[in-house]
Amino acid sequence: MSRLNAGAFEFVPGKSFSYTPPTPKEPLPPPIERPEQTEVPKPPPTISLNIGSSKPTPSHSPAPSESAKHTAAPTPPPAATAKPKADVPAVSKTFSLEKAKTDTSAIAAEVQNVADQTVLEDLYGNVKEHLNIVFIGHVDAGKSTMGGNILFLTGMVDKRTMEKYEREAKDAGRESWYLSWALDSTPQERLKGKTVEVGRAYFETNMRRYTILDAPGHKTFVPSMISGAAQADIAILVISARKGEFETGFERGGQTREHIMLVKTAGVSKVIIVINKMDDSTVKWDKTRYDEIKDKLTPFVKAAGFNPKTDVTFIPVSAYTGVNLKDPVTKAICPWWTGSSFLHLLDNMPMVDRKINAPLMMPVSEKYKEMGTVIVGKVESGHIRKGDTLVLMPNKDTVEVSAIYNEMEDEVNSALCGDNVRIRIRGVDDEDISPGFVLTSPAKPIHAVRQFEAQLAILEHKSIICAGYSAVMHVHTLSEEVVLTQLLHYFDKATGRKSKKPPQFAKRGQKIVALIETTAPICVERFADYPQLGRFTLRDEGRTIAIGKITKLVENGTIDEVVEGVAAVSVA
């Protein structure tokens, strides 16, 4: 009991109470008097974490006490002969982004010094930047002639071939058309002097690689022109400076106006306006004619959505004689022009942004059979390698890439975003593919939908547009008939706000939101996610009615699955 409580009474039966006094405790030591603080206390030691380091950083050692200072032996002064040590920064093995950048650039510079340029090209291939350019403009503006002369000046078409074309053109009574024959390859195109299909060619300069897409100028072949513009990064609008020809192309009904609008809708952000035929007898490199065309075009280009200061460049050339194409025009011919030549301008244009690490999406523009199924198109996002297993949407066919060919018909192992390639695939027949199908990655395939909401700007229409109106939609390389099933909202011109009530009709100049429906599933994406696959054009009766962008996709996956399931049911 006493163990529990030392001050308690101890009771034992048969004995009297006894009280054991507690043992006296030792007196408490006197309080320590601390000296008055005269200095600011030192900061607490910091703990540093060296992730990836082999040796830990030594922590800050505590300051020596006063007694230690007195007892420590004084350090002898350094000898006079000893040189002072330079401040060498401590080599840290800690990983940092800055260090990674400097290390990488140092290694690249070292490799550049050691390896010869030809060795690097042999090992890694030609890694020049790649741009796709489309020639657009009114009929007979000189698009194919300009493209053919560029191919000749850059060495892609040799002199002997050009002389052969010249002889053949002379025999056919078309002497001045021989340059365009480098791009217009079919007999029909050569006979009439009109481009029908989008011509493809390739050339390169010392700085970049280029794919030419020669679009037809005639209004009958506008669908082909849209398909070509959808694959381009930069548009070359060719204007004829000849008296009467510019006016015909630019007036209502001419193709110059429509082509500018269409390339903007197709996603082209930069335009070079080439004023051609400056050597003509009606022009003779006259500055007043050049300025007149420039002043007439600038307001319209601005209205189409291009910034005249940053997105548009004007340049005078003569495509037939080749003046100002490769070499700058001499002062003897054109004393007022101080700018660069056409190819120099192309080489120094800012590079377009490429989505190399995004999921693969490649719209099919052509397909044919040659030792298997071959598809042609531009890689809009991501990259593709030989041997990849991919999905062809909207049919969800699993295909394997057996070969990739570049613009020069050379087989390559991979293609990046922006490249125009031909791909041989296994697993699907060419009859089951249509232009407008999209080759995509199985991990994140493109959406295939029948309905979507879109924002439309009505450009031109004779009467009003109501719900149930049908037109042909052109999106990337696809042309499909669609129906505007519902008009959902219209935008107030004064405030720019959406209406709460749906409009009864839409007319020219209005902006509306509509629900659009197609007969078969089509491969599209929202404009906000993939601009190239989310902008489209509506055409009807040979005219561009509206341009638009997709704002919302209406997925019908569950309905389709139920329909497929019901179709597969068999009654025993």
PDB file of N, CA, C and O in Angstrom, residues 376-443:
ATOM      1  N   VAL A 376      -3.435   7.948 -99.855  1.00  0.00           N
ATOM      2  CA  VAL A 376      -2.644   9.181 -99.942  1.00  0.00           C
ATOM      3  C   VAL A 376      -3.291  10.217 -99.028  1.00  0.00           C
ATOM      4  O   VAL A 376      -4.525  10.303 -98.958  1.00  0.00           O
ATOM      5  N   GLY A 377      -2.484  10.996 -98.337  1.00  0.00           N
ATOM      6  CA  GLY A 377      -3.047  12.055 -97.492  1.00  0.00           C
ATOM      7  C   GLY A 377      -1.977  12.809 -96.736  1.00  0.00           C
ATOM      8  O   GLY A 377      -0.790  12.494 -96.818  1.00  0.00           O
ATOM      9  N   LYS A 378      -2.441  13.819 -96.008  1.00  0.00           N
ATOM     10  CA  LYS A 378      -1.544  14.631 -95.177  1.00  0.00           C
ATOM     11  C   LYS A 378      -1.762  14.270 -93.714  1.00  0.00           C
ATOM     12  O   LYS A 378      -2.907  14.210 -93.259  1.00  0.00           O
ATOM     13  N   VAL A 379      -0.675  14.032 -92.992  1.00  0.00           N
ATOM     14  CA  VAL A 379      -0.762  13.718 -91.560  1.00  0.00           C
ATOM     15  C   VAL A 379      -1.111  15.020 -90.825  1.00  0.00           C
ATOM     16  O   VAL A 379      -0.299  15.937 -90.761  1.00  0.00           O
ATOM     17  N   GLU A 380      -2.346  15.107 -90.316  1.00  0.00           N
ATOM     18  CA  GLU A 380      -2.812  16.348 -89.676  1.00  0.00           C
ATOM     19  C   GLU A 380      -2.301  16.471 -88.238  1.00  0.00           C
ATOM     20  O   GLU A 380      -2.082  17.580 -87.755  1.00  0.00           O
ATOM     21  N   SER A 381      -2.160  15.341 -87.539  1.00  0.00           N
ATOM     22  CA  SER A 381      -1.599  15.388 -86.180  1.00  0.00           C
ATOM     23  C   SER A 381      -0.952  14.047 -85.870  1.00  0.00           C
ATOM     24  O   SER A 381      -1.310  13.020 -86.445  1.00  0.00           O
ATOM     25  N   GLY A 382       0.025  14.094 -84.959  1.00  0.00           N
ATOM     26  CA  GLY A 382       0.715  12.870 -84.553  1.00  0.00           C
ATOM     27  C   GLY A 382       1.792  12.449 -85.533  1.00  0.00           C
ATOM     28  O   GLY A 382       2.226  13.227 -86.377  1.00  0.00           O
ATOM     29  N   HIS A 383       2.221  11.198 -85.419  1.00  0.00           N
ATOM     30  CA  HIS A 383       3.238  10.645 -86.320  1.00  0.00           C
ATOM     31  C   HIS A 383       2.929   9.178 -86.578  1.00  0.00           C
ATOM     32  O   HIS A 383       2.185   8.549 -85.825  1.00  0.00           O
ATOM     33  N   ILE A 384       3.518   8.640 -87.635  1.00  0.00           N
ATOM     34  CA  ILE A 384       3.208   7.275 -88.069  1.00  0.00           C
ATOM     35  C   ILE A 384       4.504   6.549 -88.389  1.00  0.00           C
ATOM     36  O   ILE A 384       5.445   7.157 -88.918  1.00  0.00           O
ATOM     37  N   ARG A 385       4.585   5.270 -88.026  1.00  0.00           N
ATOM     38  CA  ARG A 385       5.790   4.465 -88.291  1.00  0.00           C
ATOM     39  C   ARG A 385       5.413   3.201 -89.059  1.00  0.00           C
ATOM     40  O   ARG A 385       4.294   2.722 -88.947  1.00  0.00           O
ATOM     41  N   LYS A 386       6.391   2.694 -89.760  1.00  0.00           N
ATOM     42  CA  LYS A 386       6.200   1.433 -90.489  1.00  0.00           C
ATOM     43  C   LYS A 386       5.966   0.315 -89.473  1.00  0.00           C
ATOM     44  O   LYS A 386       6.667   0.206 -88.470  1.00  0.00           O
ATOM     45  N   GLY A 387       4.939  -0.504 -89.727  1.00  0.00           N
ATOM     46  CA  GLY A 387       4.619  -1.602 -88.812  1.00  0.00           C
ATOM     47  C   GLY A 387       3.565  -1.260 -87.780  1.00  0.00           C
ATOM     48  O   GLY A 387       3.130  -2.137 -87.026  1.00  0.00           O
ATOM     49  N   ASP A 388       3.118   0.011 -87.729  1.00  0.00           N
ATOM     50  CA  ASP A 388       2.085   0.405 -86.759  1.00  0.00           C
ATOM     51  C   ASP A 388       0.763  -0.281 -87.076  1.00  0.00           C
ATOM     52  O   ASP A 388       0.404  -0.471 -88.235  1.00  0.00           O
ATOM     53  N   THR A 389       0.022  -0.628 -86.023  1.00  0.00           N
ATOM     54  CA  THR A 389      -1.345  -1.139 -86.174  1.00  0.00           C
ATOM     55  C   THR A 389      -2.293   0.010 -85.886  1.00  0.00           C
ATOM     56  O   THR A 389      -2.295   0.571 -84.784  1.00  0.00           O
ATOM     57  N   LEU A 390      -3.088   0.390 -86.887  1.00  0.00           N
ATOM     58  CA  LEU A 390      -3.949   1.571 -86.775  1.00  0.00           C
ATOM     59  C   LEU A 390      -5.395   1.204 -87.096  1.00  0.00           C
ATOM     60  O   LEU A 390      -5.695   0.062 -87.451  1.00  0.00           O
ATOM     61  N   VAL A 391      -6.283   2.201 -86.967  1.00  0.00           N
ATOM     62  CA  VAL A 391      -7.715   1.990 -87.230  1.00  0.00           C
ATOM     63  C   VAL A 391      -8.147   2.953 -88.326  1.00  0.00           C
ATOM     64  O   VAL A 391      -7.791   4.132 -88.299  1.00  0.00           O
ATOM     65  N   LEU A 392      -8.906   2.442 -89.300  1.00  0.00           N
ATOM     66  CA  LEU A 392      -9.447   3.271 -90.364  1.00  0.00           C
ATOM     67  C   LEU A 392     -10.905   3.571 -90.035  1.00  0.00           C
ATOM     68  O   LEU A 392     -11.743   2.670 -90.030  1.00  0.00           O
ATOM     69  N   MET A 393     -11.155   4.840 -89.703  1.00  0.00           N
ATOM     70  CA  MET A 393     -12.508   5.262 -89.315  1.00  0.00           C
ATOM     71  C   MET A 393     -13.228   5.821 -90.546  1.00  0.00           C
ATOM     72  O   MET A 393     -12.569   6.309 -91.460  1.00  0.00           O
ATOM     73  N   PRO A 394     -14.573   5.800 -90.609  1.00  0.00           N
ATOM     74  CA  PRO A 394     -15.509   5.409 -89.555  1.00  0.00           C
ATOM     75  C   PRO A 394     -15.864   3.923 -89.524  1.00  0.00           C
ATOM     76  O   PRO A 394     -16.681   3.518 -88.717  1.00  0.00           O
ATOM     77  N   ASN A 395     -15.279   3.104 -90.416  1.00  0.00           N
ATOM     78  CA  ASN A 395     -15.642   1.678 -90.462  1.00  0.00           C
ATOM     79  C   ASN A 395     -14.972   0.844 -89.381  1.00  0.00           C
ATOM     80  O   ASN A 395     -15.262  -0.338 -89.244  1.00  0.00           O
ATOM     81  N   LYS A 396     -14.037   1.445 -88.648  1.00  0.00           N
ATOM     82  CA  LYS A 396     -13.317   0.771 -87.553  1.00  0.00           C
ATOM     83  C   LYS A 396     -12.559  -0.467 -88.034  1.00  0.00           C
ATOM     84  O   LYS A 396     -12.483  -1.478 -87.342  1.00  0.00           O
ATOM     85  N   ASP A 397     -11.995  -0.383 -89.248  1.00  0.00           N
ATOM     86  CA  ASP A 397     -11.182  -1.488 -89.775  1.00  0.00           C
ATOM     87  C   ASP A 397      -9.774  -1.402 -89.193  1.00  0.00           C
ATOM     88  O   ASP A 397      -9.137  -0.343 -89.264  1.00  0.00           O
ATOM     89  N   THR A 398      -9.270  -2.490 -88.634  1.00  0.00           N
ATOM     90  CA  THR A 398      -7.896  -2.529 -88.118  1.00  0.00           C
ATOM     91  C   THR A 398      -6.938  -2.807 -89.270  1.00  0.00           C
ATOM     92  O   THR A 398      -7.119  -3.789 -90.001  1.00  0.00           O
ATOM     93  N   VAL A 399      -5.965  -1.929 -89.457  1.00  0.00           N
ATOM     94  CA  VAL A 399      -5.027  -2.069 -90.573  1.00  0.00           C
ATOM     95  C   VAL A 399      -3.593  -1.999 -90.048  1.00  0.00           C
ATOM     96  O   VAL A 399      -3.344  -1.476 -88.967  1.00  0.00           O
ATOM     97  N   GLU A 400      -2.688  -2.539 -90.867  1.00  0.00           N
ATOM     98  CA  GLU A 400      -1.258  -2.493 -90.517  1.00  0.00           C
ATOM     99  C   GLU A 400      -0.511  -1.728 -91.609  1.00  0.00           C
ATOM    100  O   GLU A 400      -0.759  -1.926 -92.804  1.00  0.00           O
ATOM    101  N   VAL A 401       0.381  -0.850 -91.191  1.00  0.00           N
ATOM    102  CA  VAL A 401       1.175  -0.055 -92.137  1.00  0.00           C
ATOM    103  C   VAL A 401       2.335  -0.921 -92.633  1.00  0.00           C
ATOM    104  O   VAL A 401       3.219  -1.285 -91.850  1.00  0.00           O
ATOM    105  N   SER A 402       2.335  -1.251 -93.926  1.00  0.00           N
ATOM    106  CA  SER A 402       3.415  -2.099 -94.445  1.00  0.00           C
ATOM    107  C   SER A 402       4.522  -1.290 -95.115  1.00  0.00           C
ATOM    108  O   SER A 402       5.651  -1.745 -95.207  1.00  0.00           O
ATOM    109  N   ALA A 403       4.188  -0.063 -95.601  1.00  0.00           N
ATOM    110  CA  ALA A 403       5.227   0.782 -96.219  1.00  0.00           C
ATOM    111  C   ALA A 403       4.747   2.223 -96.231  1.00  0.00           C
ATOM    112  O   ALA A 403       3.548   2.502 -96.337  1.00  0.00           O
ATOM    113  N   ILE A 404       5.705   3.162 -96.120  1.00  0.00           N
ATOM    114  CA  ILE A 404       5.413   4.606 -96.185  1.00  0.00           C
ATOM    115  C   ILE A 404       6.315   5.203 -97.270  1.00  0.00           C
ATOM    116  O   ILE A 404       7.521   4.954 -97.277  1.00  0.00           O
ATOM    117  N   TYR A 405       5.727   5.999 -98.176  1.00  0.00           N
ATOM    118  CA  TYR A 405       6.494   6.637 -99.248  1.00  0.00           C
ATOM    119  C   TYR A 405       6.332   8.151 -99.146  1.00  0.00           C
ATOM    120  O   TYR A 405       5.223   8.651 -98.933  1.00  0.00           O
ATOM    121  N   ASN A 406       7.451   8.863 -99.313  1.00  0.00           N
ATOM    122  CA  ASN A 406       7.395  10.328 -99.249  1.00  0.00           C
ATOM    123  C   ASN A 406       7.064  10.915-100.623  1.00  0.00           C
ATOM    124  O   ASN A 406       6.728  10.186-101.561  1.00  0.00           O
ATOM    125  N   GLU A 407       7.231  12.245-100.779  1.00  0.00           N
ATOM    126  CA  GLU A 407       6.858  12.924-102.028  1.00  0.00           C
ATOM    127  C   GLU A 407       7.713  12.480-103.211  1.00  0.00           C
ATOM    128  O   GLU A 407       7.289  12.558-104.352  1.00  0.00           O
ATOM    129  N   MET A 408       8.951  12.036-102.925  1.00  0.00           N
ATOM    130  CA  MET A 408       9.859  11.613-103.997  1.00  0.00           C
ATOM    131  C   MET A 408       9.732  10.128-104.322  1.00  0.00           C
ATOM    132  O   MET A 408      10.584   9.556-104.992  1.00  0.00           O
ATOM    133  N   GLU A 409       8.661   9.493-103.780  1.00  0.00           N
ATOM    134  CA  GLU A 409       8.416   8.054-103.956  1.00  0.00           C
ATOM    135  C   GLU A 409       9.495   7.197-103.302  1.00  0.00           C
ATOM    136  O   GLU A 409       9.659   6.017-103.657  1.00  0.00           O
ATOM    137  N   ASP A 410      10.255   7.769-102.379  1.00  0.00           N
ATOM    138  CA  ASP A 410      11.248   6.993-101.629  1.00  0.00           C
ATOM    139  C   ASP A 410      10.590   6.400-100.398  1.00  0.00           C
ATOM    140  O   ASP A 410       9.799   7.075 -99.728  1.00  0.00           O
ATOM    141  N   GLU A 411      10.946   5.138-100.099  1.00  0.00           N
ATOM    142  CA  GLU A 411      10.368   4.502 -98.909  1.00  0.00           C
ATOM    143  C   GLU A 411      11.058   5.033 -97.653  1.00  0.00           C
ATOM    144  O   GLU A 411      12.282   5.108 -97.588  1.00  0.00           O
ATOM    145  N   VAL A 412      10.238   5.405 -96.662  1.00  0.00           N
ATOM    146  CA  VAL A 412      10.766   5.931 -95.391  1.00  0.00           C
ATOM    147  C   VAL A 412      10.177   5.114 -94.244  1.00  0.00           C
ATOM    148  O   VAL A 412       9.178   4.408 -94.417  1.00  0.00           O
ATOM    149  N   ASN A 413      10.813   5.221 -93.076  1.00  0.00           N
ATOM    150  CA  ASN A 413      10.351   4.440 -91.924  1.00  0.00           C
ATOM    151  C   ASN A 413       9.284   5.155 -91.111  1.00  0.00           C
ATOM    152  O   ASN A 413       8.549   4.518 -90.363  1.00  0.00           O
ATOM    153  N   SER A 414       9.224   6.481 -91.211  1.00  0.00           N
ATOM    154  CA  SER A 414       8.234   7.211 -90.414  1.00  0.00           C
ATOM    155  C   SER A 414       7.840   8.492 -91.127  1.00  0.00           C
ATOM    156  O   SER A 414       8.542   8.961 -92.018  1.00  0.00           O
ATOM    157  N   ALA A 415       6.702   9.048 -90.711  1.00  0.00           N
ATOM    158  CA  ALA A 415       6.228  10.339 -91.228  1.00  0.00           C
ATOM    159  C   ALA A 415       5.674  11.144 -90.074  1.00  0.00           C
ATOM    160  O   ALA A 415       5.053  10.581 -89.160  1.00  0.00           O
ATOM    161  N   LEU A 416       5.919  12.455 -90.100  1.00  0.00           N
ATOM    162  CA  LEU A 416       5.497  13.331 -89.011  1.00  0.00           C
ATOM    163  C   LEU A 416       4.320  14.194 -89.438  1.00  0.00           C
ATOM    164  O   LEU A 416       3.958  14.237 -90.606  1.00  0.00           O
ATOM    165  N   CYS A 417       3.753  14.885 -88.474  1.00  0.00           N
ATOM    166  CA  CYS A 417       2.642  15.800 -88.725  1.00  0.00           C
ATOM    167  C   CYS A 417       3.041  16.840 -89.775  1.00  0.00           C
ATOM    168  O   CYS A 417       4.104  17.449 -89.682  1.00  0.00           O
ATOM    169  N   GLY A 418       2.203  17.021 -90.790  1.00  0.00           N
ATOM    170  CA  GLY A 418       2.491  17.982 -91.860  1.00  0.00           C
ATOM    171  C   GLY A 418       3.001  17.336 -93.131  1.00  0.00           C
ATOM    172  O   GLY A 418       3.007  17.969 -94.186  1.00  0.00           O
ATOM    173  N   ASP A 419       3.421  16.074 -93.065  1.00  0.00           N
ATOM    174  CA  ASP A 419       3.965  15.397 -94.250  1.00  0.00           C
ATOM    175  C   ASP A 419       2.841  14.879 -95.144  1.00  0.00           C
ATOM    176  O   ASP A 419       1.839  14.339 -94.660  1.00  0.00           O
ATOM    177  N   ASN A 420       3.021  15.023 -96.456  1.00  0.00           N
ATOM    178  CA  ASN A 420       2.130  14.425 -97.454  1.00  0.00           C
ATOM    179  C   ASN A 420       2.727  13.083 -97.857  1.00  0.00           C
ATOM    180  O   ASN A 420       3.828  13.055 -98.404  1.00  0.00           O
ATOM    181  N   VAL A 421       2.033  11.999 -97.566  1.00  0.00           N
ATOM    182  CA  VAL A 421       2.626  10.663 -97.772  1.00  0.00           C
ATOM    183  C   VAL A 421       1.656   9.726 -98.476  1.00  0.00           C
ATOM    184  O   VAL A 421       0.452   9.957 -98.522  1.00  0.00           O
ATOM    185  N   ARG A 422       2.261   8.656 -99.025  1.00  0.00           N
ATOM    186  CA  ARG A 422       1.496   7.524 -99.566  1.00  0.00           C
ATOM    187  C   ARG A 422       1.787   6.344 -98.653  1.00  0.00           C
ATOM    188  O   ARG A 422       2.956   6.057 -98.369  1.00  0.00           O
ATOM    189  N   ILE A 423       0.745   5.659 -98.204  1.00  0.00           N
ATOM    190  CA  ILE A 423       0.918   4.566 -97.240  1.00  0.00           C
ATOM    191  C   ILE A 423       0.292   3.301 -97.805  1.00  0.00           C
ATOM    192  O   ILE A 423      -0.876   3.317 -98.221  1.00  0.00           O
ATOM    193  N   ARG A 424       1.084   2.221 -97.844  1.00  0.00           N
ATOM    194  CA  ARG A 424       0.541   0.909 -98.236  1.00  0.00           C
ATOM    195  C   ARG A 424       0.075   0.208 -96.958  1.00  0.00           C
ATOM    196  O   ARG A 424       0.844   0.095 -96.000  1.00  0.00           O
ATOM    197  N   ILE A 425      -1.193  -0.214 -96.954  1.00  0.00           N
ATOM    198  CA  ILE A 425      -1.752  -0.824 -95.742  1.00  0.00           C
ATOM    199  C   ILE A 425      -2.256  -2.237 -96.028  1.00  0.00           C
ATOM    200  O   ILE A 425      -2.608  -2.571 -97.158  1.00  0.00           O
ATOM    201  N   ARG A 426      -2.275  -3.054 -94.957  1.00  0.00           N
ATOM    202  CA  ARG A 426      -2.788  -4.431 -95.027  1.00  0.00           C
ATOM    203  C   ARG A 426      -4.013  -4.525 -94.119  1.00  0.00           C
ATOM    204  O   ARG A 426      -4.070  -3.867 -93.087  1.00  0.00           O
ATOM    205  N   GLY A 427      -4.960  -5.359 -94.514  1.00  0.00           N
ATOM    206  CA  GLY A 427      -6.111  -5.603 -93.641  1.00  0.00           C
ATOM    207  C   GLY A 427      -7.411  -5.030 -94.166  1.00  0.00           C
ATOM    208  O   GLY A 427      -8.459  -5.216 -93.563  1.00  0.00           O
ATOM    209  N   VAL A 428      -7.373  -4.284 -95.292  1.00  0.00           N
ATOM    210  CA  VAL A 428      -8.598  -3.715 -95.862  1.00  0.00           C
ATOM    211  C   VAL A 428      -8.418  -3.599 -97.370  1.00  0.00           C
ATOM    212  O   VAL A 428      -7.319  -3.376 -97.862  1.00  0.00           O
ATOM    213  N   ASP A 429      -9.522  -3.775 -98.089  1.00  0.00           N
ATOM    214  CA  ASP A 429      -9.487  -3.688 -99.559  1.00  0.00           C
ATOM    215  C   ASP A 429      -9.724  -2.243 -99.979  1.00  0.00           C
ATOM    216  O   ASP A 429     -10.409  -1.485 -99.285  1.00  0.00           O
ATOM    217  N   ASP A 430      -9.159  -1.849-101.134  1.00  0.00           N
ATOM    218  CA  ASP A 430      -9.304  -0.455-101.571  1.00  0.00           C
ATOM    219  C   ASP A 430     -10.754  -0.088-101.885  1.00  0.00           C
ATOM    220  O   ASP A 430     -11.133   1.077-101.828  1.00  0.00           O
ATOM    221  N   GLU A 431     -11.593  -1.095-102.207  1.00  0.00           N
ATOM    222  CA  GLU A 431     -13.008  -0.823-102.493  1.00  0.00           C
ATOM    223  C   GLU A 431     -13.766  -0.403-101.240  1.00  0.00           C
ATOM    224  O   GLU A 431     -14.831   0.222-101.322  1.00  0.00           O
ATOM    225  N   ASP A 432     -13.235  -0.756-100.068  1.00  0.00           N
ATOM    226  CA  ASP A 432     -13.903  -0.412 -98.805  1.00  0.00           C
ATOM    227  C   ASP A 432     -13.445   0.929 -98.245  1.00  0.00           C
ATOM    228  O   ASP A 432     -13.782   1.287 -97.116  1.00  0.00           O
ATOM    229  N   ILE A 433     -12.632   1.667 -99.013  1.00  0.00           N
ATOM    230  CA  ILE A 433     -12.123   2.973 -98.562  1.00  0.00           C
ATOM    231  C   ILE A 433     -12.659   4.053 -99.475  1.00  0.00           C
ATOM    232  O   ILE A 433     -12.740   3.868-100.690  1.00  0.00           O
ATOM    233  N   SER A 434     -13.021   5.175 -98.899  1.00  0.00           N
ATOM    234  CA  SER A 434     -13.461   6.344 -99.680  1.00  0.00           C
ATOM    235  C   SER A 434     -12.673   7.561 -99.233  1.00  0.00           C
ATOM    236  O   SER A 434     -12.258   7.632 -98.067  1.00  0.00           O
ATOM    237  N   PRO A 435     -12.446   8.536-100.127  1.00  0.00           N
ATOM    238  CA  PRO A 435     -11.824   9.784 -99.682  1.00  0.00           C
ATOM    239  C   PRO A 435     -12.661  10.415 -98.565  1.00  0.00           C
ATOM    240  O   PRO A 435     -13.888  10.484 -98.660  1.00  0.00           O
ATOM    241  N   GLY A 436     -11.990  10.852 -97.509  1.00  0.00           N
ATOM    242  CA  GLY A 436     -12.711  11.377 -96.343  1.00  0.00           C
ATOM    243  C   GLY A 436     -12.619  10.450 -95.152  1.00  0.00           C
ATOM    244  O   GLY A 436     -12.910  10.851 -94.022  1.00  0.00           O
ATOM    245  N   PHE A 437     -12.222   9.166 -95.384  1.00  0.00           N
ATOM    246  CA  PHE A 437     -11.939   8.278 -94.261  1.00  0.00           C
ATOM    247  C   PHE A 437     -10.685   8.810 -93.549  1.00  0.00           C
ATOM    248  O   PHE A 437      -9.874   9.507 -94.159  1.00  0.00           O
ATOM    249  N   VAL A 438     -10.535   8.458 -92.284  1.00  0.00           N
ATOM    250  CA  VAL A 438      -9.392   8.970 -91.506  1.00  0.00           C
ATOM    251  C   VAL A 438      -8.642   7.806 -90.873  1.00  0.00           C
ATOM    252  O   VAL A 438      -9.241   6.951 -90.211  1.00  0.00           O
ATOM    253  N   LEU A 439      -7.332   7.774 -91.110  1.00  0.00           N
ATOM    254  CA  LEU A 439      -6.445   6.799 -90.476  1.00  0.00           C
ATOM    255  C   LEU A 439      -6.066   7.348 -89.109  1.00  0.00           C
ATOM    256  O   LEU A 439      -5.556   8.469 -89.009  1.00  0.00           O
ATOM    257  N   THR A 440      -6.340   6.589 -88.060  1.00  0.00           N
ATOM    258  CA  THR A 440      -6.187   7.138 -86.710  1.00  0.00           C
ATOM    259  C   THR A 440      -5.622   6.101 -85.754  1.00  0.00           C
ATOM    260  O   THR A 440      -5.567   4.909 -86.077  1.00  0.00           O
ATOM    261  N   SER A 441      -5.187   6.536 -84.584  1.00  0.00           N
ATOM    262  CA  SER A 441      -4.570   5.618 -83.621  1.00  0.00           C
ATOM    263  C   SER A 441      -5.659   4.892 -82.837  1.00  0.00           C
ATOM    264  O   SER A 441      -6.682   5.491 -82.485  1.00  0.00           O
ATOM    265  N   PRO A 442      -5.458   3.597 -82.528  1.00  0.00           N
ATOM    266  CA  PRO A 442      -6.496   2.847 -81.810  1.00  0.00           C
ATOM    267  C   PRO A 442      -6.684   3.337 -80.370  1.00  0.00           C
ATOM    268  O   PRO A 442      -7.752   3.183 -79.796  1.00  0.00           O
ATOM    269  N   ALA A 443      -5.641   3.937 -79.780  1.00  0.00           N
ATOM    270  CA  ALA A 443      -5.736   4.391 -78.385  1.00  0.00           C
ATOM    271  C   ALA A 443      -6.741   5.536 -78.244  1.00  0.00           C
ATOM    272  O   ALA A 443      -7.530   5.571 -77.307  1.00  0.00           O
TER     273      ALA A 443
END
